[in-house]
């Protein structure tokens, strides 16, 4: 292929691309013969890159699209179409800016090419983004003011996968920002309540243990690439420091249930407070003590219960401490839940009941 001016390329490609379809484009890369001049592989390169091409004739105000460009714009290929037909396929929100920028290039002494990224209307309503680079040739009229566009070439690439990936990153950043703010709010609340409901002498120890519980929740979430945490894994994670090898002392019962990030923190903190209390004063403080943790979902209602038995006689606390606040007020507020905390002498019982929408991960079914 002889080297040509870029603006003469569409006519050549319209003849060469069909040959590529029937030949080299359908063969494996290994079967393509070595070519010394890369320009001779230009038609194949255009197809490999997924580029669509359009040849513009400004004298007749038409554009002719190759197969790929026609596919992207949902228009017929190899037919001279009014340019307005192409413009009509541009998304209504993007079209005014696209047309204004193209007209500015045609009317002024601006560079003879332009890069655009915009959306295309599709028959099924799905978003389609394209990147288009357009170059224009003008006649040789005297002076810039008298120049007139004669012909043009537009190269079009589907940018939809890139735009969707970009959107996912933006959504992830927003979600991470939301999570960081929530986490800081929880830390501030823990610090205030720990300082208010205990002796200043052991503040650091109590605060450190609660932060470690919060950190364990976060580690568990990150181990699943932020996709959500199964409730059973969260329960085991929070109880492991308190049960050690006493696997028989604790019984778990419940289905696999993936929690949302906003549910992991209040449930994880509640489990930590319950386990701490059980290890100090309840069922986990004596060898014969037993603990049952059960959860279920019925008719879009989530229930979770903690029931101790076989431990020392339960005595209701004389004052409301941090643990009671977490088990009742914080859980009730975070999950819009009904909370039961019963200081039964035979064993502490705690349970929550709320809508599954408050605890399920969005990706869960």
Short mmCIF file of N, CA, C and O in Angstrom, two decimals, residues 69 71-74 86 88-92 94 118-123 125-131 156-158 160:
data_model
loop_
_atom_site.label_atom_id
_atom_site.label_comp_id
_atom_site.label_asym_id
_atom_site.label_seq_id
_atom_site.Cartn_x
_atom_site.Cartn_y
_atom_site.Cartn_z
N UNK A 69 -18.25 1.35 12.04
CA UNK A 69 -18.86 2.62 12.43
C UNK A 69 -20.38 2.56 12.33
O UNK A 69 -21.09 3.08 13.19
N UNK A 71 -22.17 -0.08 12.69
CA UNK A 71 -22.64 -0.90 13.83
C UNK A 71 -22.73 -0.07 15.10
O UNK A 71 -23.69 -0.17 15.87
N UNK A 72 -21.73 0.78 15.34
CA UNK A 72 -21.71 1.59 16.55
C UNK A 72 -22.86 2.60 16.57
O UNK A 72 -23.43 2.88 17.63
N UNK A 73 -23.19 3.14 15.41
CA UNK A 73 -24.22 4.19 15.35
C UNK A 73 -25.60 3.65 14.96
O UNK A 73 -26.54 4.43 14.83
N UNK A 74 -25.72 2.34 14.75
CA UNK A 74 -27.00 1.74 14.34
C UNK A 74 -27.51 2.38 13.04
O UNK A 74 -28.68 2.74 12.92
N UNK A 86 -26.49 11.00 11.23
CA UNK A 86 -25.49 10.59 12.20
C UNK A 86 -25.64 11.39 13.49
O UNK A 86 -25.62 10.83 14.60
N UNK A 88 -28.22 12.73 14.67
CA UNK A 88 -29.45 12.36 15.39
C UNK A 88 -29.22 11.17 16.32
O UNK A 88 -30.00 10.95 17.26
N UNK A 89 -28.15 10.40 16.08
CA UNK A 89 -27.86 9.24 16.93
C UNK A 89 -27.06 9.62 18.18
O UNK A 89 -26.88 8.80 19.07
N UNK A 90 -26.57 10.86 18.22
CA UNK A 90 -25.84 11.33 19.40
C UNK A 90 -26.84 11.56 20.54
O UNK A 90 -27.93 12.06 20.32
N UNK A 91 -26.44 11.21 21.72
CA UNK A 91 -27.32 11.37 22.88
C UNK A 91 -27.76 12.84 23.00
O UNK A 91 -26.94 13.75 22.85
N UNK A 92 -29.05 13.07 23.25
CA UNK A 92 -29.56 14.47 23.30
C UNK A 92 -28.81 15.37 24.28
O UNK A 92 -28.67 16.57 24.01
N UNK A 94 -25.65 15.23 24.91
CA UNK A 94 -24.29 15.49 24.41
C UNK A 94 -24.29 16.21 23.07
O UNK A 94 -23.29 16.85 22.71
N UNK A 118 -18.44 11.05 23.49
CA UNK A 118 -19.86 11.30 23.74
C UNK A 118 -20.63 9.99 23.71
O UNK A 118 -20.11 8.93 23.34
N UNK A 119 -21.88 10.09 24.09
CA UNK A 119 -22.77 8.92 24.10
C UNK A 119 -23.58 8.84 22.81
O UNK A 119 -23.80 9.84 22.14
N UNK A 120 -24.01 7.60 22.52
CA UNK A 120 -24.84 7.35 21.35
C UNK A 120 -26.15 6.75 21.81
O UNK A 120 -26.20 5.93 22.74
N UNK A 121 -27.22 7.16 21.17
CA UNK A 121 -28.52 6.56 21.45
C UNK A 121 -28.58 5.15 20.88
O UNK A 121 -28.14 4.90 19.75
N UNK A 122 -29.09 4.22 21.66
CA UNK A 122 -29.23 2.84 21.19
C UNK A 122 -30.69 2.43 21.26
O UNK A 122 -31.48 2.99 22.03
N UNK A 123 -31.04 1.45 20.44
CA UNK A 123 -32.44 1.04 20.35
C UNK A 123 -32.95 0.44 21.66
O UNK A 123 -34.13 0.57 21.98
N UNK A 125 -31.73 1.24 24.68
CA UNK A 125 -31.55 2.17 25.78
C UNK A 125 -30.29 1.98 26.60
O UNK A 125 -30.04 2.74 27.54
N UNK A 126 -29.46 0.99 26.26
CA UNK A 126 -28.22 0.78 27.01
C UNK A 126 -27.21 1.87 26.65
O UNK A 126 -27.18 2.33 25.50
N UNK A 127 -26.38 2.29 27.60
CA UNK A 127 -25.41 3.35 27.30
C UNK A 127 -24.32 2.87 26.36
O UNK A 127 -23.84 1.74 26.50
N UNK A 128 -23.96 3.70 25.42
CA UNK A 128 -22.84 3.40 24.53
C UNK A 128 -22.02 4.68 24.37
O UNK A 128 -22.52 5.71 23.96
N UNK A 129 -20.75 4.58 24.74
CA UNK A 129 -19.83 5.71 24.65
C UNK A 129 -18.87 5.49 23.49
O UNK A 129 -18.42 4.37 23.27
N UNK A 130 -18.56 6.55 22.77
CA UNK A 130 -17.57 6.46 21.70
C UNK A 130 -16.57 7.60 21.82
O UNK A 130 -16.87 8.67 22.36
N UNK A 131 -15.37 7.32 21.34
CA UNK A 131 -14.35 8.35 21.18
C UNK A 131 -14.18 8.56 19.68
O UNK A 131 -13.97 7.60 18.92
N UNK A 156 -13.63 6.21 14.80
CA UNK A 156 -14.51 6.03 15.96
C UNK A 156 -14.13 4.76 16.71
O UNK A 156 -13.94 3.71 16.09
N UNK A 157 -14.05 4.87 18.02
CA UNK A 157 -13.74 3.71 18.87
C UNK A 157 -14.79 3.59 19.96
O UNK A 157 -15.21 4.60 20.56
N UNK A 158 -15.21 2.36 20.25
CA UNK A 158 -16.17 2.11 21.31
C UNK A 158 -15.46 2.27 22.66
O UNK A 158 -14.52 1.55 22.97
N UNK A 160 -17.26 2.26 25.59
CA UNK A 160 -18.20 1.85 26.62
C UNK A 160 -17.54 1.06 27.76
O UNK A 160 -17.76 1.37 28.94
#
